[in-house]
Amino acid sequence: MDFLSTQFAHILHALQNFQLTPWKIVGLLGSVMFTSRWFVQLYYTRKHKRVVMPLSFWWLSVLGSALLLAYFTVGKNDSVGIISNFFPAFVSVYNLIVHLRHHKNSVTGDTIA
């Protein structure tokens, strides 16, 4: 029980001394964007009654990942945060490119390469 009370005191101390810096704003905005993509996906899935990954999902993924990478690279210099956000950023950019390429080909009628 002493461990829990020590941890709880540490959390309260951190919350009482919270300071909003420009880099924390970047990190929080990135986190909100990256998390909100799931609400967008849920909305479109319910609307179409099937699993849908809309273009806005990939834009939120790319922008959220970019902001989080900036925060963890420059603002915090945290290697764990950099590693945990680099791969999703890469996958999101790739999926955005595939999504845009597929949409362009479906509009023009060209075959997908």
PDB file of N, CA and C in Angstrom:
ATOM      1  N   MET A   1       0.824  -1.194   0.000  1.00  0.00           N
ATOM      2  CA  MET A   1       0.000   0.000   0.000  1.00  0.00           C
ATOM      3  C   MET A   1       0.866   1.255   0.000  1.00  0.00           C
ATOM      4  N   ASP A   2       2.028   1.169   0.609  1.00  0.00           N
ATOM      5  CA  ASP A   2       2.937   2.313   0.637  1.00  0.00           C
ATOM      6  C   ASP A   2       3.380   2.680  -0.772  1.00  0.00           C
ATOM      7  N   PHE A   3       3.587   1.660  -1.619  1.00  0.00           N
ATOM      8  CA  PHE A   3       3.979   1.905  -3.002  1.00  0.00           C
ATOM      9  C   PHE A   3       2.904   2.708  -3.741  1.00  0.00           C
ATOM     10  N   LEU A   4       1.641   2.314  -3.565  1.00  0.00           N
ATOM     11  CA  LEU A   4       0.544   3.014  -4.231  1.00  0.00           C
ATOM     12  C   LEU A   4       0.405   4.450  -3.749  1.00  0.00           C
ATOM     13  N   SER A   5       0.543   4.670  -2.468  1.00  0.00           N
ATOM     14  CA  SER A   5       0.424   6.035  -1.952  1.00  0.00           C
ATOM     15  C   SER A   5       1.578   6.902  -2.430  1.00  0.00           C
ATOM     16  N   THR A   6       2.760   6.322  -2.561  1.00  0.00           N
ATOM     17  CA  THR A   6       3.910   7.072  -3.083  1.00  0.00           C
ATOM     18  C   THR A   6       3.679   7.447  -4.549  1.00  0.00           C
ATOM     19  N   GLN A   7       3.188   6.485  -5.332  1.00  0.00           N
ATOM     20  CA  GLN A   7       2.910   6.748  -6.742  1.00  0.00           C
ATOM     21  C   GLN A   7       1.796   7.779  -6.911  1.00  0.00           C
ATOM     22  N   PHE A   8       0.760   7.670  -6.104  1.00  0.00           N
ATOM     23  CA  PHE A   8      -0.345   8.621  -6.163  1.00  0.00           C
ATOM     24  C   PHE A   8       0.144  10.033  -5.813  1.00  0.00           C
ATOM     25  N   ALA A   9       1.001  10.140  -4.813  1.00  0.00           N
ATOM     26  CA  ALA A   9       1.566  11.442  -4.431  1.00  0.00           C
ATOM     27  C   ALA A   9       2.420  12.009  -5.567  1.00  0.00           C
ATOM     28  N   HIS A  10       3.154  11.137  -6.238  1.00  0.00           N
ATOM     29  CA  HIS A  10       3.981  11.568  -7.362  1.00  0.00           C
ATOM     30  C   HIS A  10       3.106  12.109  -8.503  1.00  0.00           C
ATOM     31  N   ILE A  11       1.994  11.419  -8.777  1.00  0.00           N
ATOM     32  CA  ILE A  11       1.074  11.854  -9.832  1.00  0.00           C
ATOM     33  C   ILE A  11       0.444  13.197  -9.473  1.00  0.00           C
ATOM     34  N   LEU A  12       0.013  13.339  -8.226  1.00  0.00           N
ATOM     35  CA  LEU A  12      -0.571  14.615  -7.791  1.00  0.00           C
ATOM     36  C   LEU A  12       0.436  15.752  -7.883  1.00  0.00           C
ATOM     37  N   HIS A  13       1.659  15.482  -7.510  1.00  0.00           N
ATOM     38  CA  HIS A  13       2.713  16.499  -7.590  1.00  0.00           C
ATOM     39  C   HIS A  13       2.938  16.923  -9.043  1.00  0.00           C
ATOM     40  N   ALA A  14       2.970  15.953  -9.945  1.00  0.00           N
ATOM     41  CA  ALA A  14       3.171  16.261 -11.362  1.00  0.00           C
ATOM     42  C   ALA A  14       2.009  17.087 -11.917  1.00  0.00           C
ATOM     43  N   LEU A  15       0.785  16.760 -11.518  1.00  0.00           N
ATOM     44  CA  LEU A  15      -0.376  17.519 -11.986  1.00  0.00           C
ATOM     45  C   LEU A  15      -0.388  18.940 -11.428  1.00  0.00           C
ATOM     46  N   GLN A  16       0.052  19.108 -10.189  1.00  0.00           N
ATOM     47  CA  GLN A  16       0.070  20.435  -9.578  1.00  0.00           C
ATOM     48  C   GLN A  16       1.136  21.322 -10.206  1.00  0.00           C
ATOM     49  N   ASN A  17       2.208  20.724 -10.697  1.00  0.00           N
ATOM     50  CA  ASN A  17       3.306  21.494 -11.283  1.00  0.00           C
ATOM     51  C   ASN A  17       3.294  21.464 -12.808  1.00  0.00           C
ATOM     52  N   PHE A  18       2.152  21.147 -13.398  1.00  0.00           N
ATOM     53  CA  PHE A  18       2.038  21.071 -14.856  1.00  0.00           C
ATOM     54  C   PHE A  18       2.221  22.451 -15.464  1.00  0.00           C
ATOM     55  N   GLN A  19       3.085  22.521 -16.463  1.00  0.00           N
ATOM     56  CA  GLN A  19       3.306  23.765 -17.193  1.00  0.00           C
ATOM     57  C   GLN A  19       3.082  23.494 -18.673  1.00  0.00           C
ATOM     58  N   LEU A  20       2.261  24.315 -19.284  1.00  0.00           N
ATOM     59  CA  LEU A  20       1.963  24.170 -20.701  1.00  0.00           C
ATOM     60  C   LEU A  20       3.006  24.928 -21.507  1.00  0.00           C
ATOM     61  N   THR A  21       3.849  24.193 -22.208  1.00  0.00           N
ATOM     62  CA  THR A  21       4.891  24.791 -23.044  1.00  0.00           C
ATOM     63  C   THR A  21       4.478  24.651 -24.507  1.00  0.00           C
ATOM     64  N   PRO A  22       5.128  25.391 -25.396  1.00  0.00           N
ATOM     65  CA  PRO A  22       4.803  25.241 -26.823  1.00  0.00           C
ATOM     66  C   PRO A  22       4.971  23.802 -27.325  1.00  0.00           C
ATOM     67  N   TRP A  23       5.991  23.110 -26.862  1.00  0.00           N
ATOM     68  CA  TRP A  23       6.199  21.730 -27.304  1.00  0.00           C
ATOM     69  C   TRP A  23       5.139  20.790 -26.742  1.00  0.00           C
ATOM     70  N   LYS A  24       4.666  21.059 -25.543  1.00  0.00           N
ATOM     71  CA  LYS A  24       3.578  20.240 -25.001  1.00  0.00           C
ATOM     72  C   LYS A  24       2.300  20.456 -25.810  1.00  0.00           C
ATOM     73  N   ILE A  25       2.084  21.670 -26.277  1.00  0.00           N
ATOM     74  CA  ILE A  25       0.925  21.940 -27.134  1.00  0.00           C
ATOM     75  C   ILE A  25       1.043  21.135 -28.427  1.00  0.00           C
ATOM     76  N   VAL A  26       2.252  21.099 -29.010  1.00  0.00           N
ATOM     77  CA  VAL A  26       2.486  20.301 -30.222  1.00  0.00           C
ATOM     78  C   VAL A  26       2.201  18.830 -29.940  1.00  0.00           C
ATOM     79  N   GLY A  27       2.715  18.313 -28.829  1.00  0.00           N
ATOM     80  CA  GLY A  27       2.506  16.917 -28.474  1.00  0.00           C
ATOM     81  C   GLY A  27       1.049  16.592 -28.191  1.00  0.00           C
ATOM     82  N   LEU A  28       0.375  17.466 -27.475  1.00  0.00           N
ATOM     83  CA  LEU A  28      -1.040  17.241 -27.169  1.00  0.00           C
ATOM     84  C   LEU A  28      -1.898  17.316 -28.429  1.00  0.00           C
ATOM     85  N   LEU A  29      -1.604  18.269 -29.299  1.00  0.00           N
ATOM     86  CA  LEU A  29      -2.339  18.375 -30.558  1.00  0.00           C
ATOM     87  C   LEU A  29      -2.119  17.128 -31.417  1.00  0.00           C
ATOM     88  N   GLY A  30      -0.881  16.656 -31.476  1.00  0.00           N
ATOM     89  CA  GLY A  30      -0.590  15.429 -32.217  1.00  0.00           C
ATOM     90  C   GLY A  30      -1.329  14.235 -31.638  1.00  0.00           C
ATOM     91  N   SER A  31      -1.369  14.156 -30.330  1.00  0.00           N
ATOM     92  CA  SER A  31      -2.070  13.055 -29.672  1.00  0.00           C
ATOM     93  C   SER A  31      -3.573  13.114 -29.935  1.00  0.00           C
ATOM     94  N   VAL A  32      -4.148  14.314 -29.881  1.00  0.00           N
ATOM     95  CA  VAL A  32      -5.577  14.471 -30.156  1.00  0.00           C
ATOM     96  C   VAL A  32      -5.886  14.105 -31.611  1.00  0.00           C
ATOM     97  N   MET A  33      -5.046  14.538 -32.544  1.00  0.00           N
ATOM     98  CA  MET A  33      -5.270  14.220 -33.955  1.00  0.00           C
ATOM     99  C   MET A  33      -5.144  12.718 -34.196  1.00  0.00           C
ATOM    100  N   PHE A  34      -4.108  12.112 -33.612  1.00  0.00           N
ATOM    101  CA  PHE A  34      -3.873  10.692 -33.839  1.00  0.00           C
ATOM    102  C   PHE A  34      -4.996   9.854 -33.234  1.00  0.00           C
ATOM    103  N   THR A  35      -5.519  10.277 -32.091  1.00  0.00           N
ATOM    104  CA  THR A  35      -6.614   9.545 -31.447  1.00  0.00           C
ATOM    105  C   THR A  35      -7.936   9.793 -32.158  1.00  0.00           C
ATOM    106  N   SER A  36      -8.173  11.006 -32.631  1.00  0.00           N
ATOM    107  CA  SER A  36      -9.457  11.344 -33.248  1.00  0.00           C
ATOM    108  C   SER A  36      -9.710  10.578 -34.533  1.00  0.00           C
ATOM    109  N   ARG A  37      -8.659  10.068 -35.149  1.00  0.00           N
ATOM    110  CA  ARG A  37      -8.837   9.317 -36.399  1.00  0.00           C
ATOM    111  C   ARG A  37      -9.718   8.098 -36.183  1.00  0.00           C
ATOM    112  N   TRP A  38      -9.687   7.526 -34.969  1.00  0.00           N
ATOM    113  CA  TRP A  38     -10.517   6.347 -34.694  1.00  0.00           C
ATOM    114  C   TRP A  38     -11.993   6.724 -34.588  1.00  0.00           C
ATOM    115  N   PHE A  39     -12.273   7.911 -34.101  1.00  0.00           N
ATOM    116  CA  PHE A  39     -13.662   8.373 -34.055  1.00  0.00           C
ATOM    117  C   PHE A  39     -14.183   8.654 -35.466  1.00  0.00           C
ATOM    118  N   VAL A  40     -13.313   9.173 -36.327  1.00  0.00           N
ATOM    119  CA  VAL A  40     -13.679   9.394 -37.723  1.00  0.00           C
ATOM    120  C   VAL A  40     -13.968   8.050 -38.394  1.00  0.00           C
ATOM    121  N   GLN A  41     -13.098   7.075 -38.158  1.00  0.00           N
ATOM    122  CA  GLN A  41     -13.282   5.757 -38.745  1.00  0.00           C
ATOM    123  C   GLN A  41     -14.567   5.107 -38.235  1.00  0.00           C
ATOM    124  N   LEU A  42     -14.844   5.247 -36.948  1.00  0.00           N
ATOM    125  CA  LEU A  42     -16.065   4.703 -36.369  1.00  0.00           C
ATOM    126  C   LEU A  42     -17.303   5.346 -36.997  1.00  0.00           C
ATOM    127  N   TYR A  43     -17.265   6.655 -37.167  1.00  0.00           N
ATOM    128  CA  TYR A  43     -18.387   7.376 -37.785  1.00  0.00           C
ATOM    129  C   TYR A  43     -18.666   6.846 -39.184  1.00  0.00           C
ATOM    130  N   TYR A  44     -17.631   6.736 -40.031  1.00  0.00           N
ATOM    131  CA  TYR A  44     -17.825   6.278 -41.401  1.00  0.00           C
ATOM    132  C   TYR A  44     -18.237   4.815 -41.463  1.00  0.00           C
ATOM    133  N   THR A  45     -17.722   4.001 -40.551  1.00  0.00           N
ATOM    134  CA  THR A  45     -18.127   2.595 -40.518  1.00  0.00           C
ATOM    135  C   THR A  45     -19.598   2.465 -40.163  1.00  0.00           C
ATOM    136  N   ARG A  46     -20.053   3.238 -39.192  1.00  0.00           N
ATOM    137  CA  ARG A  46     -21.472   3.191 -38.822  1.00  0.00           C
ATOM    138  C   ARG A  46     -22.348   3.759 -39.945  1.00  0.00           C
ATOM    139  N   LYS A  47     -21.882   4.802 -40.590  1.00  0.00           N
ATOM    140  CA  LYS A  47     -22.646   5.435 -41.663  1.00  0.00           C
ATOM    141  C   LYS A  47     -22.825   4.492 -42.853  1.00  0.00           C
ATOM    142  N   HIS A  48     -21.766   3.766 -43.227  1.00  0.00           N
ATOM    143  CA  HIS A  48     -21.809   2.891 -44.398  1.00  0.00           C
ATOM    144  C   HIS A  48     -22.133   1.437 -44.047  1.00  0.00           C
ATOM    145  N   LYS A  49     -22.239   1.156 -42.756  1.00  0.00           N
ATOM    146  CA  LYS A  49     -22.561  -0.201 -42.273  1.00  0.00           C
ATOM    147  C   LYS A  49     -21.574  -1.256 -42.761  1.00  0.00           C
ATOM    148  N   ARG A  50     -20.326  -0.840 -42.910  1.00  0.00           N
ATOM    149  CA  ARG A  50     -19.205  -1.728 -43.231  1.00  0.00           C
ATOM    150  C   ARG A  50     -17.921  -0.994 -42.825  1.00  0.00           C
ATOM    151  N   VAL A  51     -16.847  -1.726 -42.704  1.00  0.00           N
ATOM    152  CA  VAL A  51     -15.587  -1.108 -42.288  1.00  0.00           C
ATOM    153  C   VAL A  51     -15.078  -0.197 -43.403  1.00  0.00           C
ATOM    154  N   VAL A  52     -14.866   1.063 -43.047  1.00  0.00           N
ATOM    155  CA  VAL A  52     -14.419   2.073 -44.004  1.00  0.00           C
ATOM    156  C   VAL A  52     -13.233   2.824 -43.402  1.00  0.00           C
ATOM    157  N   MET A  53     -12.210   3.021 -44.207  1.00  0.00           N
ATOM    158  CA  MET A  53     -11.066   3.834 -43.805  1.00  0.00           C
ATOM    159  C   MET A  53     -11.055   5.072 -44.705  1.00  0.00           C
ATOM    160  N   PRO A  54     -11.714   6.154 -44.287  1.00  0.00           N
ATOM    161  CA  PRO A  54     -11.819   7.333 -45.150  1.00  0.00           C
ATOM    162  C   PRO A  54     -10.475   8.060 -45.282  1.00  0.00           C
ATOM    163  N   LEU A  55     -10.411   8.911 -46.288  1.00  0.00           N
ATOM    164  CA  LEU A  55      -9.198   9.687 -46.531  1.00  0.00           C
ATOM    165  C   LEU A  55      -8.820  10.514 -45.306  1.00  0.00           C
ATOM    166  N   SER A  56      -9.807  11.063 -44.607  1.00  0.00           N
ATOM    167  CA  SER A  56      -9.508  11.878 -43.420  1.00  0.00           C
ATOM    168  C   SER A  56      -8.813  11.062 -42.331  1.00  0.00           C
ATOM    169  N   PHE A  57      -9.079   9.756 -42.266  1.00  0.00           N
ATOM    170  CA  PHE A  57      -8.390   8.886 -41.317  1.00  0.00           C
ATOM    171  C   PHE A  57      -6.890   8.921 -41.562  1.00  0.00           C
ATOM    172  N   TRP A  58      -6.500   8.830 -42.834  1.00  0.00           N
ATOM    173  CA  TRP A  58      -5.068   8.806 -43.161  1.00  0.00           C
ATOM    174  C   TRP A  58      -4.427  10.174 -42.984  1.00  0.00           C
ATOM    175  N   TRP A  59      -5.158  11.243 -43.293  1.00  0.00           N
ATOM    176  CA  TRP A  59      -4.608  12.582 -43.060  1.00  0.00           C
ATOM    177  C   TRP A  59      -4.392  12.831 -41.563  1.00  0.00           C
ATOM    178  N   LEU A  60      -5.370  12.441 -40.744  1.00  0.00           N
ATOM    179  CA  LEU A  60      -5.204  12.593 -39.293  1.00  0.00           C
ATOM    180  C   LEU A  60      -4.040  11.754 -38.787  1.00  0.00           C
ATOM    181  N   SER A  61      -3.859  10.569 -39.364  1.00  0.00           N
ATOM    182  CA  SER A  61      -2.744   9.705 -38.976  1.00  0.00           C
ATOM    183  C   SER A  61      -1.403  10.347 -39.312  1.00  0.00           C
ATOM    184  N   VAL A  62      -1.289  10.851 -40.533  1.00  0.00           N
ATOM    185  CA  VAL A  62      -0.022  11.451 -40.973  1.00  0.00           C
ATOM    186  C   VAL A  62       0.287  12.710 -40.159  1.00  0.00           C
ATOM    187  N   LEU A  63      -0.700  13.606 -40.045  1.00  0.00           N
ATOM    188  CA  LEU A  63      -0.452  14.853 -39.317  1.00  0.00           C
ATOM    189  C   LEU A  63      -0.215  14.601 -37.830  1.00  0.00           C
ATOM    190  N   GLY A  64      -1.000  13.713 -37.230  1.00  0.00           N
ATOM    191  CA  GLY A  64      -0.796  13.387 -35.817  1.00  0.00           C
ATOM    192  C   GLY A  64       0.563  12.767 -35.582  1.00  0.00           C
ATOM    193  N   SER A  65       0.969  11.847 -36.449  1.00  0.00           N
ATOM    194  CA  SER A  65       2.286  11.219 -36.320  1.00  0.00           C
ATOM    195  C   SER A  65       3.408  12.236 -36.493  1.00  0.00           C
ATOM    196  N   ALA A  66       3.254  13.142 -37.460  1.00  0.00           N
ATOM    197  CA  ALA A  66       4.288  14.162 -37.689  1.00  0.00           C
ATOM    198  C   ALA A  66       4.433  15.072 -36.465  1.00  0.00           C
ATOM    199  N   LEU A  67       3.306  15.482 -35.883  1.00  0.00           N
ATOM    200  CA  LEU A  67       3.375  16.327 -34.685  1.00  0.00           C
ATOM    201  C   LEU A  67       3.982  15.578 -33.508  1.00  0.00           C
ATOM    202  N   LEU A  68       3.599  14.324 -33.342  1.00  0.00           N
ATOM    203  CA  LEU A  68       4.161  13.536 -32.245  1.00  0.00           C
ATOM    204  C   LEU A  68       5.645  13.271 -32.455  1.00  0.00           C
ATOM    205  N   LEU A  69       6.052  13.009 -33.693  1.00  0.00           N
ATOM    206  CA  LEU A  69       7.487  12.842 -33.960  1.00  0.00           C
ATOM    207  C   LEU A  69       8.264  14.119 -33.669  1.00  0.00           C
ATOM    208  N   ALA A  70       7.700  15.262 -34.059  1.00  0.00           N
ATOM    209  CA  ALA A  70       8.354  16.538 -33.757  1.00  0.00           C
ATOM    210  C   ALA A  70       8.474  16.736 -32.248  1.00  0.00           C
ATOM    211  N   TYR A  71       7.411  16.441 -31.531  1.00  0.00           N
ATOM    212  CA  TYR A  71       7.426  16.593 -30.074  1.00  0.00           C
ATOM    213  C   TYR A  71       8.473  15.683 -29.437  1.00  0.00           C
ATOM    214  N   PHE A  72       8.474  14.409 -29.820  1.00  0.00           N
ATOM    215  CA  PHE A  72       9.400  13.475 -29.190  1.00  0.00           C
ATOM    216  C   PHE A  72      10.841  13.675 -29.658  1.00  0.00           C
ATOM    217  N   THR A  73      11.028  14.225 -30.865  1.00  0.00           N
ATOM    218  CA  THR A  73      12.383  14.433 -31.370  1.00  0.00           C
ATOM    219  C   THR A  73      12.991  15.721 -30.834  1.00  0.00           C
ATOM    220  N   VAL A  74      12.290  16.832 -31.032  1.00  0.00           N
ATOM    221  CA  VAL A  74      12.834  18.137 -30.677  1.00  0.00           C
ATOM    222  C   VAL A  74      12.423  18.562 -29.271  1.00  0.00           C
ATOM    223  N   GLY A  75      11.148  18.419 -28.972  1.00  0.00           N
ATOM    224  CA  GLY A  75      10.633  18.921 -27.707  1.00  0.00           C
ATOM    225  C   GLY A  75      11.043  18.123 -26.498  1.00  0.00           C
ATOM    226  N   LYS A  76      11.162  16.810 -26.648  1.00  0.00           N
ATOM    227  CA  LYS A  76      11.417  15.969 -25.485  1.00  0.00           C
ATOM    228  C   LYS A  76      12.688  15.135 -25.610  1.00  0.00           C
ATOM    229  N   ASN A  77      13.147  14.886 -26.831  1.00  0.00           N
ATOM    230  CA  ASN A  77      14.316  14.052 -27.082  1.00  0.00           C
ATOM    231  C   ASN A  77      14.148  12.688 -26.423  1.00  0.00           C
ATOM    232  N   ASP A  78      13.045  12.030 -26.758  1.00  0.00           N
ATOM    233  CA  ASP A  78      12.676  10.750 -26.149  1.00  0.00           C
ATOM    234  C   ASP A  78      12.723   9.657 -27.209  1.00  0.00           C
ATOM    235  N   SER A  79      13.707   8.769 -27.100  1.00  0.00           N
ATOM    236  CA  SER A  79      13.891   7.738 -28.116  1.00  0.00           C
ATOM    237  C   SER A  79      12.723   6.753 -28.163  1.00  0.00           C
ATOM    238  N   VAL A  80      12.105   6.459 -27.039  1.00  0.00           N
ATOM    239  CA  VAL A  80      10.960   5.549 -27.032  1.00  0.00           C
ATOM    240  C   VAL A  80       9.796   6.166 -27.819  1.00  0.00           C
ATOM    241  N   GLY A  81       9.519   7.444 -27.596  1.00  0.00           N
ATOM    242  CA  GLY A  81       8.464   8.128 -28.333  1.00  0.00           C
ATOM    243  C   GLY A  81       8.764   8.212 -29.818  1.00  0.00           C
ATOM    244  N   ILE A  82      10.023   8.429 -30.170  1.00  0.00           N
ATOM    245  CA  ILE A  82      10.411   8.502 -31.578  1.00  0.00           C
ATOM    246  C   ILE A  82      10.183   7.157 -32.254  1.00  0.00           C
ATOM    247  N   ILE A  83      10.657   6.092 -31.625  1.00  0.00           N
ATOM    248  CA  ILE A  83      10.514   4.759 -32.207  1.00  0.00           C
ATOM    249  C   ILE A  83       9.044   4.356 -32.294  1.00  0.00           C
ATOM    250  N   SER A  84       8.268   4.664 -31.263  1.00  0.00           N
ATOM    251  CA  SER A  84       6.865   4.240 -31.260  1.00  0.00           C
ATOM    252  C   SER A  84       6.004   5.036 -32.228  1.00  0.00           C
ATOM    253  N   ASN A  85       6.482   6.173 -32.725  1.00  0.00           N
ATOM    254  CA  ASN A  85       5.708   6.971 -33.676  1.00  0.00           C
ATOM    255  C   ASN A  85       6.272   6.966 -35.087  1.00  0.00           C
ATOM    256  N   PHE A  86       7.506   6.493 -35.251  1.00  0.00           N
ATOM    257  CA  PHE A  86       8.097   6.493 -36.585  1.00  0.00           C
ATOM    258  C   PHE A  86       7.408   5.487 -37.494  1.00  0.00           C
ATOM    259  N   PHE A  87       7.214   4.261 -37.037  1.00  0.00           N
ATOM    260  CA  PHE A  87       6.601   3.244 -37.895  1.00  0.00           C
ATOM    261  C   PHE A  87       5.168   3.600 -38.268  1.00  0.00           C
ATOM    262  N   PRO A  88       4.317   4.032 -37.306  1.00  0.00           N
ATOM    263  CA  PRO A  88       2.959   4.439 -37.720  1.00  0.00           C
ATOM    264  C   PRO A  88       2.970   5.592 -38.726  1.00  0.00           C
ATOM    265  N   ALA A  89       3.929   6.511 -38.611  1.00  0.00           N
ATOM    266  CA  ALA A  89       4.010   7.618 -39.566  1.00  0.00           C
ATOM    267  C   ALA A  89       4.329   7.081 -40.962  1.00  0.00           C
ATOM    268  N   PHE A  90       5.269   6.163 -41.031  1.00  0.00           N
ATOM    269  CA  PHE A  90       5.644   5.565 -42.311  1.00  0.00           C
ATOM    270  C   PHE A  90       4.458   4.829 -42.933  1.00  0.00           C
ATOM    271  N   VAL A  91       3.766   4.011 -42.154  1.00  0.00           N
ATOM    272  CA  VAL A  91       2.612   3.251 -42.647  1.00  0.00           C
ATOM    273  C   VAL A  91       1.486   4.185 -43.070  1.00  0.00           C
ATOM    274  N   SER A  92       1.264   5.249 -42.296  1.00  0.00           N
ATOM    275  CA  SER A  92       0.192   6.195 -42.628  1.00  0.00           C
ATOM    276  C   SER A  92       0.475   6.924 -43.934  1.00  0.00           C
ATOM    277  N   VAL A  93       1.715   7.337 -44.143  1.00  0.00           N
ATOM    278  CA  VAL A  93       2.078   8.007 -45.401  1.00  0.00           C
ATOM    279  C   VAL A  93       1.888   7.043 -46.570  1.00  0.00           C
ATOM    280  N   TYR A  94       2.342   5.809 -46.395  1.00  0.00           N
ATOM    281  CA  TYR A  94       2.177   4.804 -47.452  1.00  0.00           C
ATOM    282  C   TYR A  94       0.695   4.593 -47.782  1.00  0.00           C
ATOM    283  N   ASN A  95      -0.131   4.418 -46.752  1.00  0.00           N
ATOM    284  CA  ASN A  95      -1.561   4.183 -46.975  1.00  0.00           C
ATOM    285  C   ASN A  95      -2.251   5.403 -47.575  1.00  0.00           C
ATOM    286  N   LEU A  96      -1.827   6.585 -47.205  1.00  0.00           N
ATOM    287  CA  LEU A  96      -2.381   7.799 -47.805  1.00  0.00           C
ATOM    288  C   LEU A  96      -2.060   7.840 -49.298  1.00  0.00           C
ATOM    289  N   ILE A  97      -0.832   7.507 -49.663  1.00  0.00           N
ATOM    290  CA  ILE A  97      -0.439   7.489 -51.079  1.00  0.00           C
ATOM    291  C   ILE A  97      -1.253   6.447 -51.845  1.00  0.00           C
ATOM    292  N   VAL A  98      -1.398   5.255 -51.273  1.00  0.00           N
ATOM    293  CA  VAL A  98      -2.184   4.208 -51.935  1.00  0.00           C
ATOM    294  C   VAL A  98      -3.636   4.643 -52.079  1.00  0.00           C
ATOM    295  N   HIS A  99      -4.188   5.261 -51.038  1.00  0.00           N
ATOM    296  CA  HIS A  99      -5.578   5.716 -51.076  1.00  0.00           C
ATOM    297  C   HIS A  99      -5.766   6.768 -52.170  1.00  0.00           C
ATOM    298  N   LEU A 100      -4.871   7.736 -52.228  1.00  0.00           N
ATOM    299  CA  LEU A 100      -4.977   8.789 -53.244  1.00  0.00           C
ATOM    300  C   LEU A 100      -4.780   8.223 -54.648  1.00  0.00           C
ATOM    301  N   ARG A 101      -3.848   7.301 -54.805  1.00  0.00           N
ATOM    302  CA  ARG A 101      -3.604   6.686 -56.115  1.00  0.00           C
ATOM    303  C   ARG A 101      -4.822   5.880 -56.556  1.00  0.00           C
ATOM    304  N   HIS A 102      -5.419   5.139 -55.644  1.00  0.00           N
ATOM    305  CA  HIS A 102      -6.602   4.341 -55.970  1.00  0.00           C
ATOM    306  C   HIS A 102      -7.776   5.251 -56.347  1.00  0.00           C
ATOM    307  N   HIS A 103      -7.955   6.330 -55.588  1.00  0.00           N
ATOM    308  CA  HIS A 103      -9.047   7.263 -55.894  1.00  0.00           C
ATOM    309  C   HIS A 103      -8.841   7.893 -57.266  1.00  0.00           C
ATOM    310  N   LYS A 104      -7.610   8.293 -57.584  1.00  0.00           N
ATOM    311  CA  LYS A 104      -7.315   8.895 -58.881  1.00  0.00           C
ATOM    312  C   LYS A 104      -7.607   7.900 -59.999  1.00  0.00           C
ATOM    313  N   ASN A 105      -7.206   6.650 -59.825  1.00  0.00           N
ATOM    314  CA  ASN A 105      -7.437   5.642 -60.868  1.00  0.00           C
ATOM    315  C   ASN A 105      -8.909   5.307 -61.009  1.00  0.00           C
ATOM    316  N   SER A 106      -9.672   5.332 -59.915  1.00  0.00           N
ATOM    317  CA  SER A 106     -11.101   5.037 -60.023  1.00  0.00           C
ATOM    318  C   SER A 106     -11.849   6.184 -60.688  1.00  0.00           C
ATOM    319  N   VAL A 107     -11.339   7.408 -60.569  1.00  0.00           N
ATOM    320  CA  VAL A 107     -11.980   8.551 -61.215  1.00  0.00           C
ATOM    321  C   VAL A 107     -11.679   8.556 -62.714  1.00  0.00           C
ATOM    322  N   THR A 108     -10.412   8.256 -63.082  1.00  0.00           N
ATOM    323  CA  THR A 108     -10.026   8.299 -64.485  1.00  0.00           C
ATOM    324  C   THR A 108     -10.335   7.017 -65.221  1.00  0.00           C
ATOM    325  N   GLY A 109     -10.540   5.921 -64.486  1.00  0.00           N
ATOM    326  CA  GLY A 109     -10.808   4.642 -65.118  1.00  0.00           C
ATOM    327  C   GLY A 109      -9.537   3.913 -65.521  1.00  0.00           C
ATOM    328  N   ASP A 110      -8.383   4.464 -65.173  1.00  0.00           N
ATOM    329  CA  ASP A 110      -7.113   3.817 -65.493  1.00  0.00           C
ATOM    330  C   ASP A 110      -6.974   2.548 -64.668  1.00  0.00           C
ATOM    331  N   THR A 111      -6.203   1.611 -65.186  1.00  0.00           N
ATOM    332  CA  THR A 111      -5.937   0.404 -64.406  1.00  0.00           C
ATOM    333  C   THR A 111      -4.955   0.728 -63.303  1.00  0.00           C
ATOM    334  N   ILE A 112      -5.115   0.055 -62.170  1.00  0.00           N
ATOM    335  CA  ILE A 112      -4.258   0.294 -61.017  1.00  0.00           C
ATOM    336  C   ILE A 112      -2.974  -0.489 -61.206  1.00  0.00           C
ATOM    337  N   ALA A 113      -1.848   0.222 -61.095  1.00  0.00           N
ATOM    338  CA  ALA A 113      -0.543  -0.417 -61.296  1.00  0.00           C
ATOM    339  C   ALA A 113      -0.109  -1.187 -60.081  1.00  0.00           C
TER     340      ALA A 113
END
